[in-house]
Each structure stands twice: as structure tokens, then as C-alpha cells.
Amino acid sequence: MNKRHQASQPAAGPSADHFFSIPGARADNWRRLHSLARDWARGSGDAEAVREAFALLTSVEDFFAYPGRTLLAALTKRIGSGDAAGVASLAQRISEAILTRSYKEEANDWETDEAAADAPPDLGSTTMTPGRARRPYFEMLVVAPGAATRAEHMIAGLRALRRPEDAMVYEGVPVPSFEDAILAVVLNPAIAAVTLYEGFDHRTAKDVPILRSFLASAGLDAAQIAGDDLPLSLANAIKRIRPELDIYLLSDRQVEHVAGDPRAANVRRVLYSVEELLELHLCVLEGVADRFRTPFFDNLKKYAMRPISTFHALPIARGKSVFKSDWIRDMGEFYGLNIFLAESSATTGGLDSLLEPTGNIKEAQDMAARAFGADHVFFVTNGTSTSNKMVHQALIAPGDIVLLDRNCHKSHHYGLVLAGGQPLYIEAYPMTAYSMYGAVPLASIKKALLDLKAEGRLDRAKMVDLTNCTFDGHIYNTRRVMEECLAIKPDLIFLWDEAWFGFARWSPFLRPRTAMGAAEAIEAWMNDPASVEAYERQQKELGADPSAEALLQTRLIPDPRKIRLRVYQTNSTHKSMSALRQGSMLLVKDIDFASVEAQFHEAVFTHASTSPNQQIIASLDVARRQMELEGYGLVANAIQIALDIRREVNSHPVISKYFRVLGADDMVPAEYRESGFTDFFTPGTNWETQVRSMHEDEFCLDPTRMTLVCGTAGFDGTQFKKLMADAYDIQFNKTSRNSVLLQSNINNTRSDVAHLIRVLLEICGQIDRGLASGGENARKALAARVKSLMEDVPDLPNFSHFHEAFRWDAGKTTWEGDMRSAFYSAYYAEGCEYLPLDSPDVDARLEKGPEMISANFVIPYPPGFPIMVPGQVITKETIDFMRKLDVKEIHGFERAKGLKLIRPDHAKDHIRK
């Protein structure tokens, strides 16, 4: 067995990467079959190895349209008859077609060698015709009793209905049971539609214990979720896994009654199975075409092709000023003509206004809302920093209290300065060894709310604002956070900054931890009568006047009759999907949105550019299209890429001496990992452990984000990032004192992994050679360097408190402050002073006073969060941290001038006012 397949079948059950590795392992295993068959044909192999390899393949091949039953039967026959050369030839053709994906275009790839040679041209096939662009290809799952007969007959009938004018081509994947259908949509990312015939079986006839174990651990076992109406239960189960899929039901019953069943809400169309094959074919094409359509991008392409004379303030439009120039023509040659033809400042003539969309931008946003599970979506062309500020301005009034992670992106802090909201900073748990913070424990959030309640100030708490997932990959249990907070204050607004997590919508394992996924689950729970019973049962257990300690120790259940579900999610679409830089989406699921819609639009007018980039808008439209049609497979591949990197780095005998990718046990303290999950490749870890972690743990890790420790190789994060970019053309994102952050995405390939591993091995070789040639001195120097990076790390400073001058209306036990007043008070030079960081005056002020009050934000990179905010009292912990920092980039701090402080007398004047 090859290494990949060996890793996928440990004795303890399917490994954590088994699901994500199947598409890649499938291609590998076809290549392996070809290699074994070739050896057999040459006399250096044996038939038994070929039979075993083929048996391994056939365990999942029924879930894919290609190579199909005809080719699999031909291979079976050739293996049985001992035709080694024939097996090698056909296995080579199939493996190459899968690797190159040529079967999506070439009809001959679907035929045996003999049939392909004799077959006449088929104009209705997938084959490309001269002068015609390639038609998109997808697969449709057909769930029917007797899949080998009835479903195959229906698929043949659908194939016969193909026409050259069809915009797309699809093939059918027939399966006979509920379980087989679940497995197919999980394993086959090419499936874009599902057709259900009534009468199919409940359980699969296959002996697939590994896959059934996976289904059970994921809560997708047929026995767990099947109801009395198997087709409708299956439709609902499929929507839980892949909500983007179109589902069609062919019924022999009274279709009118079936269509009127509330449980049929997830079925796109109910058809009478006896008479509607053509109608089904047209429905399937229409359904996929509906997702393929990009209203703004389609109109922009049409606009670019029109002979338009422009008399508006955008000289670059149409490209004449570029292509007729002797001096900047190279820019046009570099970017191409279309980008200039598609530029305009017009909002009419087939275009639309981003500020007040009523046409194709509005339609594109509505389609994005459908795709991402939101009620509303707003496109933003100047980044998620702007999206966050829009939410703050629209929903927060001066004096409102916002519970905020101190370590969140600076846009949230600046947003509160602009809106006048008062931040009540809550601290994330520290990861001092790696100079970074994790996420904010739920207990800290609840305590802040309960403290406000005890002081009679809970009514001023307007919003909980958190980052999900964090820069370093920490994912909240979003549903639990919102439910327990709503149990304390049922009208809280939640802003989840998911700048790095937008792709998670397209993973059934990550989706429940997104803001929109959790909101959808809470909404469904609220509509279940059992929710009221659960709430009242807990209230009875807690008693009439439970203590704050009891509430902190209890997993609180909100009153579903009082909840006002108000959830906002911001996505940096450009960070994880195919959108241009600064392309962002703002997602809304707010039961009270109608009451704030006007002020929300005012926030859009305030922050959005009146000259938005048309190409960014178009890319947001296209990014939605791609994710709806192939996001499931792309995200699964991105996760597999990350798991490959984790495994190869941490298990390599040379690389692992100097580098390591941190696991959950390094990144998440044990008290927040109730499942006991430690890492994806810890011996004994299987799907059940991993899925339980995703479902239950307070925090889990985004598998696509990998913290690579480089301090053990003697590199600080900034140094290693520069080395990799300058010498090896490998780019990273974030750094810490002793680590760099790797992020896999839908753009990465296995070739990228191979390049990374080769480079890391080369660097390790250089270290080994340096130690060997340098002797004891070299070893001592490396050890000292590693110690300074890995052990002599500064403690991370927590937020101290706001100065009393900026707590004029704050509580006694809560630490919110009027940051806006502090920020603008620093605009007056006479009210500010500077102290050099290393000045003895700083130490004297720390010891004897008066207190030092920060006049502005100070944000070192890394770690990238504000260690000082306007109005904050500066403590010894903060000064010690600043003095130990060895980073070059510190926003808000000029080393030549020193710390910018609000003068104590100026602060006292503020109190008097």
C-alpha cells in the first residue's frame, strides 16, 4: 500500500484526514492500479496485487459517475481473464482521465478501447465541438430502488435528451439507498443536483464499516435521522450536509399532496415520475444555471462589449488614454483590454449603484444571501475593516456598551471611537510561549454580562463583538456563546468578524460554527416546542433567584419566546474565496433589521466609497457562483492540503527536529477541549473524536490555519518569513516571536505542499551542516538562540483599565470606558506629552504616579493587537512587554518621541467637565 492509503485505515477507525483525503487518494489509487497492472504485464508483478488494488477502488467508485459501470465491468472482466496488458491499458486511460479531468469533455473517455474506436461522433455528448467553449460539467445523484436497473434506465433516458444547445452537461450517479446517497454527497464534490425516486432502501448493501463509522460519528447515520417518509427525510439530511444542492422528487403518489407537505421545503420540484423525464432534465439544467448566473458580472461583460462614449470623470474607462499612450501602454498590455472596457463610474446603462442598488447588484446580493444562509448581504469594496465600522455605526449609539475582545482587529476599536460606543474589554486566554492570544472564554463573557446586570446596567449592553475564527485559527462554539448570552439578555446583538472564515459555509463540519450556521440552528430550535420545555425545566432547577456563581457554572438555556435573534457576520471574501483584494461581504440575520435598516443605509453612505471598483463587485458576484457550484470540493481540498502539511512536517525524521505545526493541545487549553481531542494525527484519534470536538468543545481549531514553530530552528517569525519569501518564493501571512502562520486555501495544490516540504528539508540540511562544521560553538550558539526565542519570552499584557477621567458613567465592577472622548482629547497638543520608553521618568511614574494615560492606539506587529488604547492607564506589565519587543513595526508609537500620553491635568479637566 502507498503511504496515503496506509494512513487512511488505522485499526482504531477512520483517521481524521480520511474524509478529506478521498478525492486525492482516489486519483493516487488509480495511478497505483495502473502501476501494478503494468508490472503484471511486464512479468515483474502479480495478479493478486492488482485484484487487491482494484477491490480497494471499487469500494467508493459507485459514488462517482466516471469511470462508470461499463468501464468497471470491463476492468473486472480483464482482471478475471488474466488480460494483464488490457488491464494496464484501460487503467492508464482511466487514471489519466481522472487526473486531467478530460472525461468532462471527451466522450471517448467513457468507452472501452474497442467501443471508443468504433463509436460515431456524439454531438450531444460532453465532447467539445470546434468553435464552442467548453460546457460546464456536473453530476447528478439518482437515488432509486434497483439502481442498477431503474436508475440506469432513467440516466440513459436523460442522456438521450441532451442537445448541443444545452449550456451544461451532466452525468448521473445511481445509488439504491438512503445511506449510499449520504455517502455520495459527502464523498463526491462534483454532485450538483439530486433526484429521488420513491421506494429506495434504507441501508446500503455495501460492506463499508469505515464509511458507516464516519457517518455515525458525524450524526448522519440513516438510523439517526430517517423519518417515516424516507425521501423527504433524505432531502432534509442532504440539505444539512450540502445546502447548495438542488433536490428533485419523482413520486408515483399524488404529487400535489407531496408538494404541499411542509417537510418538502427542501425539495426544489416534485414531479410525477411516470411522465416527466424531459421536465426533470430541464429543471436540473435550470437549477444549476440559476446558481451559475452572476447578475452583475453578466451585465458588466455585456457593458464592456458596447461602443460607449464616456463623458464622466474616469479617463481610464474604455482604455483609450492607456493604449494610445507612448508612455503607459505597457500597463494596458499587462492587464489586458477588458479591465478597461469594464471600467465606468456610471450606475445606469446596464450597471447599478452599490450605494443604493436596485438592479443587478441588488440581485447579486440577494443571491449571495441565499448562498450564505443570510437574510441580507451587502457587498463592500474597501475591505472588512469597513464592513465592521458599518455595523458599529449602524447599531451602536454613544454610551452603548459593547463587550469586545481586546485582541480583535483594530477596525472594531476604531469603529467604536467613531460610533461613541463604550468598549468593555474581555480578555482572551494567553498563549505566552508563542506570544499570541487565543479566544475569549465564554465564562468571561457571561461574567461581564452578569456584572452589568448586578449593577443595573445590563440595558446598556448592546452588542457582543468577537472574532471567529481568530487569526491563529481558534473557532468559537458560536451557538453556545449566543444561546448563553441570550439567556442573560435576550436582545443582544452579535457581531462575528469572520474575515478569515468565509469559506467555512461550504464545509458541513465547519458550517455549524459560523455565525449564520449557528443562527440557523438557533432559529430552528426556537420553533421547536421542546425548546420552551427545556427552558422551563432549567428555570425550575435553578430556582427563583439563582446566584451569579450558579449561572456561571450552568450551560444556560435562553427563553425561546423572548429571544430577538440579531446576528451580523463580516467576511473578507478575498481572504478565502476567489474575490479581488478588498472584496468583502456583510451578512445579516436580524429579526429587527427593519427597524434599523434606515440607519444601516446611512452607515453604508458614510463608509462606502462613492466610486466603488466595478471589478471588485464583479469578483464578489463570481466568488458566490464558484462557491455554490464547487465550493464544497474546493474547501475539502484546502483542508486536505493543510492536513498533508501537518502530517508531513510533524512526522518527517529531519524536518520535525527543527520545525513543528502546533496541534489543538498546544493552541487550546484542556479545559476548553471537553472532547479530549489533541491533534488530527495523534495515535488513536479518529473521526468520532474529531467530530465530537467540532460539536462540543468550547474552542476548536480551523484545520486550514497552521502555526509553524520556527524558533526551534533558531529563526524568529519575521526573519523566517523574510527568508522564505526572498530565497524560496514562499509567502506566509502572520508571524509571532517564534512562529509563522501558514494558511491553505482553495488556491493551493499538492505541488505547493511538495515545494514547502522540499524547502523545509533544505533549510534543515543547512542547519545540520552548519552544526557539523561549527562544532560545539555552533551548537551552543543555536541553543542560546532557541532559548531566547522559545523560553525567554515576555509575558503578554492584559488590558488594565480606563482612567477615571474616561469612566464618568461606568460601573464599579465593570471596566468599560469612554474611549471616544480620550481619542479626541489627544487632538489638542497642549493636552499631551511624550515620554521616551526607556526614560527613568517612565519608571518613576509607574512607582509614584501620576498615572500614565495612553493618548492613542499602540499596536505592535506581531502580535497585531492594541496593547494600549486611548484612555487606558499604562501599567508596568505593558511597559515591560514594550521594552522586550524586538519588532520593527509598531503602529502608534514613534521611538524617537516615545509614548504619547494624555497629560494628567488635562484628564482632570475632563473629569470636571
PDB file of C-alpha atoms in Angstrom, residues 283-407:
ATOM      1  CA  CYS A 283     -35.369  21.527 -14.256  1.00  0.00           C
ATOM      2  CA  VAL A 284     -31.915  20.172 -13.477  1.00  0.00           C
ATOM      3  CA  LEU A 285     -30.275  22.418 -16.065  1.00  0.00           C
ATOM      4  CA  GLU A 286     -32.288  25.408 -14.906  1.00  0.00           C
ATOM      5  CA  GLY A 287     -31.415  24.814 -11.264  1.00  0.00           C
ATOM      6  CA  VAL A 288     -27.669  24.738 -11.872  1.00  0.00           C
ATOM      7  CA  ALA A 289     -27.947  27.644 -14.321  1.00  0.00           C
ATOM      8  CA  ASP A 290     -29.643  29.645 -11.581  1.00  0.00           C
ATOM      9  CA  ARG A 291     -26.576  29.256  -9.381  1.00  0.00           C
ATOM     10  CA  PHE A 292     -24.251  29.819 -12.341  1.00  0.00           C
ATOM     11  CA  ARG A 293     -25.863  33.157 -13.156  1.00  0.00           C
ATOM     12  CA  THR A 294     -23.970  36.219 -11.935  1.00  0.00           C
ATOM     13  CA  PRO A 295     -26.263  39.229 -12.437  1.00  0.00           C
ATOM     14  CA  PHE A 296     -23.701  41.981 -12.056  1.00  0.00           C
ATOM     15  CA  PHE A 297     -20.799  40.220 -13.763  1.00  0.00           C
ATOM     16  CA  ASP A 298     -23.018  39.123 -16.666  1.00  0.00           C
ATOM     17  CA  ASN A 299     -24.188  42.683 -17.233  1.00  0.00           C
ATOM     18  CA  LEU A 300     -20.676  44.065 -16.836  1.00  0.00           C
ATOM     19  CA  LYS A 301     -19.455  41.758 -19.599  1.00  0.00           C
ATOM     20  CA  LYS A 302     -22.249  42.978 -21.863  1.00  0.00           C
ATOM     21  CA  TYR A 303     -21.491  46.583 -20.969  1.00  0.00           C
ATOM     22  CA  ALA A 304     -17.806  46.108 -21.844  1.00  0.00           C
ATOM     23  CA  MET A 305     -18.722  44.959 -25.344  1.00  0.00           C
ATOM     24  CA  ARG A 306     -20.817  48.034 -26.173  1.00  0.00           C
ATOM     25  CA  PRO A 307     -19.414  51.018 -28.170  1.00  0.00           C
ATOM     26  CA  ILE A 308     -19.806  53.607 -25.426  1.00  0.00           C
ATOM     27  CA  SER A 309     -18.596  57.190 -25.415  1.00  0.00           C
ATOM     28  CA  THR A 310     -17.738  58.302 -21.899  1.00  0.00           C
ATOM     29  CA  PHE A 311     -18.141  61.861 -20.699  1.00  0.00           C
ATOM     30  CA  HIS A 312     -17.627  61.189 -16.999  1.00  0.00           C
ATOM     31  CA  ALA A 313     -14.725  61.544 -14.598  1.00  0.00           C
ATOM     32  CA  LEU A 314     -12.932  58.299 -15.293  1.00  0.00           C
ATOM     33  CA  PRO A 315     -10.419  58.778 -18.096  1.00  0.00           C
ATOM     34  CA  ILE A 316      -9.166  55.225 -17.827  1.00  0.00           C
ATOM     35  CA  ALA A 317     -12.567  53.837 -18.876  1.00  0.00           C
ATOM     36  CA  ARG A 318     -12.518  52.202 -22.314  1.00  0.00           C
ATOM     37  CA  GLY A 319      -8.694  52.264 -22.168  1.00  0.00           C
ATOM     38  CA  LYS A 320      -8.075  54.923 -24.826  1.00  0.00           C
ATOM     39  CA  SER A 321      -5.852  57.009 -22.563  1.00  0.00           C
ATOM     40  CA  VAL A 322      -3.773  53.920 -21.919  1.00  0.00           C
ATOM     41  CA  PHE A 323      -3.487  52.151 -25.270  1.00  0.00           C
ATOM     42  CA  LYS A 324      -2.899  55.369 -27.235  1.00  0.00           C
ATOM     43  CA  SER A 325      -0.160  56.477 -24.902  1.00  0.00           C
ATOM     44  CA  ASP A 326       3.518  56.147 -25.703  1.00  0.00           C
ATOM     45  CA  TRP A 327       4.288  56.070 -22.004  1.00  0.00           C
ATOM     46  CA  ILE A 328       1.784  53.849 -20.181  1.00  0.00           C
ATOM     47  CA  ARG A 329       0.775  51.418 -22.900  1.00  0.00           C
ATOM     48  CA  ASP A 330       2.642  48.689 -21.013  1.00  0.00           C
ATOM     49  CA  MET A 331       0.033  48.870 -18.246  1.00  0.00           C
ATOM     50  CA  GLY A 332      -2.677  48.091 -20.780  1.00  0.00           C
ATOM     51  CA  GLU A 333      -0.647  45.259 -22.237  1.00  0.00           C
ATOM     52  CA  PHE A 334      -0.090  43.863 -18.764  1.00  0.00           C
ATOM     53  CA  TYR A 335      -3.729  43.970 -17.625  1.00  0.00           C
ATOM     54  CA  GLY A 336      -5.458  43.446 -20.958  1.00  0.00           C
ATOM     55  CA  LEU A 337      -8.224  45.359 -22.677  1.00  0.00           C
ATOM     56  CA  ASN A 338     -11.264  44.006 -20.860  1.00  0.00           C
ATOM     57  CA  ILE A 339     -10.447  45.515 -17.489  1.00  0.00           C
ATOM     58  CA  PHE A 340     -10.571  48.984 -19.054  1.00  0.00           C
ATOM     59  CA  LEU A 341     -13.674  48.293 -21.149  1.00  0.00           C
ATOM     60  CA  ALA A 342     -15.405  47.221 -17.937  1.00  0.00           C
ATOM     61  CA  GLU A 343     -14.479  50.391 -16.042  1.00  0.00           C
ATOM     62  CA  SER A 344     -17.089  53.091 -15.540  1.00  0.00           C
ATOM     63  CA  SER A 345     -18.384  55.498 -12.961  1.00  0.00           C
ATOM     64  CA  ALA A 346     -21.883  55.162 -14.406  1.00  0.00           C
ATOM     65  CA  THR A 347     -24.676  53.470 -12.463  1.00  0.00           C
ATOM     66  CA  THR A 348     -27.081  53.210 -15.395  1.00  0.00           C
ATOM     67  CA  GLY A 349     -26.937  51.665 -18.834  1.00  0.00           C
ATOM     68  CA  GLY A 350     -26.935  48.100 -17.530  1.00  0.00           C
ATOM     69  CA  LEU A 351     -24.937  48.834 -14.388  1.00  0.00           C
ATOM     70  CA  ASP A 352     -26.156  49.622 -10.874  1.00  0.00           C
ATOM     71  CA  SER A 353     -25.278  51.683  -7.802  1.00  0.00           C
ATOM     72  CA  LEU A 354     -23.542  49.961  -4.894  1.00  0.00           C
ATOM     73  CA  LEU A 355     -24.772  52.662  -2.517  1.00  0.00           C
ATOM     74  CA  GLU A 356     -28.427  52.255  -3.459  1.00  0.00           C
ATOM     75  CA  PRO A 357     -28.686  49.060  -5.512  1.00  0.00           C
ATOM     76  CA  THR A 358     -31.991  48.407  -7.236  1.00  0.00           C
ATOM     77  CA  GLY A 359     -30.876  46.317 -10.225  1.00  0.00           C
ATOM     78  CA  ASN A 360     -28.254  43.666 -10.847  1.00  0.00           C
ATOM     79  CA  ILE A 361     -26.138  44.493  -7.765  1.00  0.00           C
ATOM     80  CA  LYS A 362     -29.235  44.096  -5.600  1.00  0.00           C
ATOM     81  CA  GLU A 363     -29.987  40.803  -7.320  1.00  0.00           C
ATOM     82  CA  ALA A 364     -26.385  39.623  -6.872  1.00  0.00           C
ATOM     83  CA  GLN A 365     -26.544  40.487  -3.165  1.00  0.00           C
ATOM     84  CA  ASP A 366     -29.809  38.590  -2.779  1.00  0.00           C
ATOM     85  CA  MET A 367     -28.232  35.542  -4.424  1.00  0.00           C
ATOM     86  CA  ALA A 368     -25.286  35.823  -2.038  1.00  0.00           C
ATOM     87  CA  ALA A 369     -27.720  35.938   0.885  1.00  0.00           C
ATOM     88  CA  ARG A 370     -29.283  32.700  -0.331  1.00  0.00           C
ATOM     89  CA  ALA A 371     -25.885  31.086  -0.746  1.00  0.00           C
ATOM     90  CA  PHE A 372     -24.523  32.099   2.667  1.00  0.00           C
ATOM     91  CA  GLY A 373     -27.717  31.469   4.619  1.00  0.00           C
ATOM     92  CA  ALA A 374     -28.354  35.130   5.465  1.00  0.00           C
ATOM     93  CA  ASP A 375     -31.427  37.349   5.219  1.00  0.00           C
ATOM     94  CA  HIS A 376     -29.443  40.174   3.626  1.00  0.00           C
ATOM     95  CA  VAL A 377     -25.968  40.620   2.178  1.00  0.00           C
ATOM     96  CA  PHE A 378     -24.150  43.864   1.442  1.00  0.00           C
ATOM     97  CA  PHE A 379     -21.167  43.963  -0.901  1.00  0.00           C
ATOM     98  CA  VAL A 380     -18.272  46.085   0.361  1.00  0.00           C
ATOM     99  CA  THR A 381     -15.374  47.122  -1.864  1.00  0.00           C
ATOM    100  CA  ASN A 382     -12.968  48.576   0.694  1.00  0.00           C
ATOM    101  CA  GLY A 383     -12.406  45.602   2.939  1.00  0.00           C
ATOM    102  CA  THR A 384     -13.874  44.066   6.058  1.00  0.00           C
ATOM    103  CA  SER A 385     -12.403  46.899   8.111  1.00  0.00           C
ATOM    104  CA  THR A 386     -15.140  48.983   6.510  1.00  0.00           C
ATOM    105  CA  SER A 387     -17.760  46.265   6.982  1.00  0.00           C
ATOM    106  CA  ASN A 388     -17.053  46.221  10.720  1.00  0.00           C
ATOM    107  CA  LYS A 389     -17.269  50.005  11.001  1.00  0.00           C
ATOM    108  CA  MET A 390     -20.581  49.967   9.128  1.00  0.00           C
ATOM    109  CA  VAL A 391     -22.079  47.587  11.678  1.00  0.00           C
ATOM    110  CA  HIS A 392     -20.830  49.653  14.609  1.00  0.00           C
ATOM    111  CA  GLN A 393     -22.129  52.918  13.217  1.00  0.00           C
ATOM    112  CA  ALA A 394     -25.495  51.435  12.247  1.00  0.00           C
ATOM    113  CA  LEU A 395     -26.224  49.701  15.543  1.00  0.00           C
ATOM    114  CA  ILE A 396     -24.218  51.420  18.302  1.00  0.00           C
ATOM    115  CA  ALA A 397     -25.136  54.796  19.777  1.00  0.00           C
ATOM    116  CA  PRO A 398     -22.917  56.907  22.043  1.00  0.00           C
ATOM    117  CA  GLY A 399     -22.901  55.392  25.521  1.00  0.00           C
ATOM    118  CA  ASP A 400     -23.868  51.873  24.421  1.00  0.00           C
ATOM    119  CA  ILE A 401     -21.661  49.191  25.942  1.00  0.00           C
ATOM    120  CA  VAL A 402     -20.017  46.673  23.632  1.00  0.00           C
ATOM    121  CA  LEU A 403     -18.367  43.545  25.004  1.00  0.00           C
ATOM    122  CA  LEU A 404     -15.243  43.335  22.897  1.00  0.00           C
ATOM    123  CA  ASP A 405     -12.249  41.055  22.572  1.00  0.00           C
ATOM    124  CA  ARG A 406      -9.302  43.349  23.283  1.00  0.00           C
ATOM    125  CA  ASN A 407      -7.255  41.395  20.723  1.00  0.00           C
TER     126      ASN A 407
END
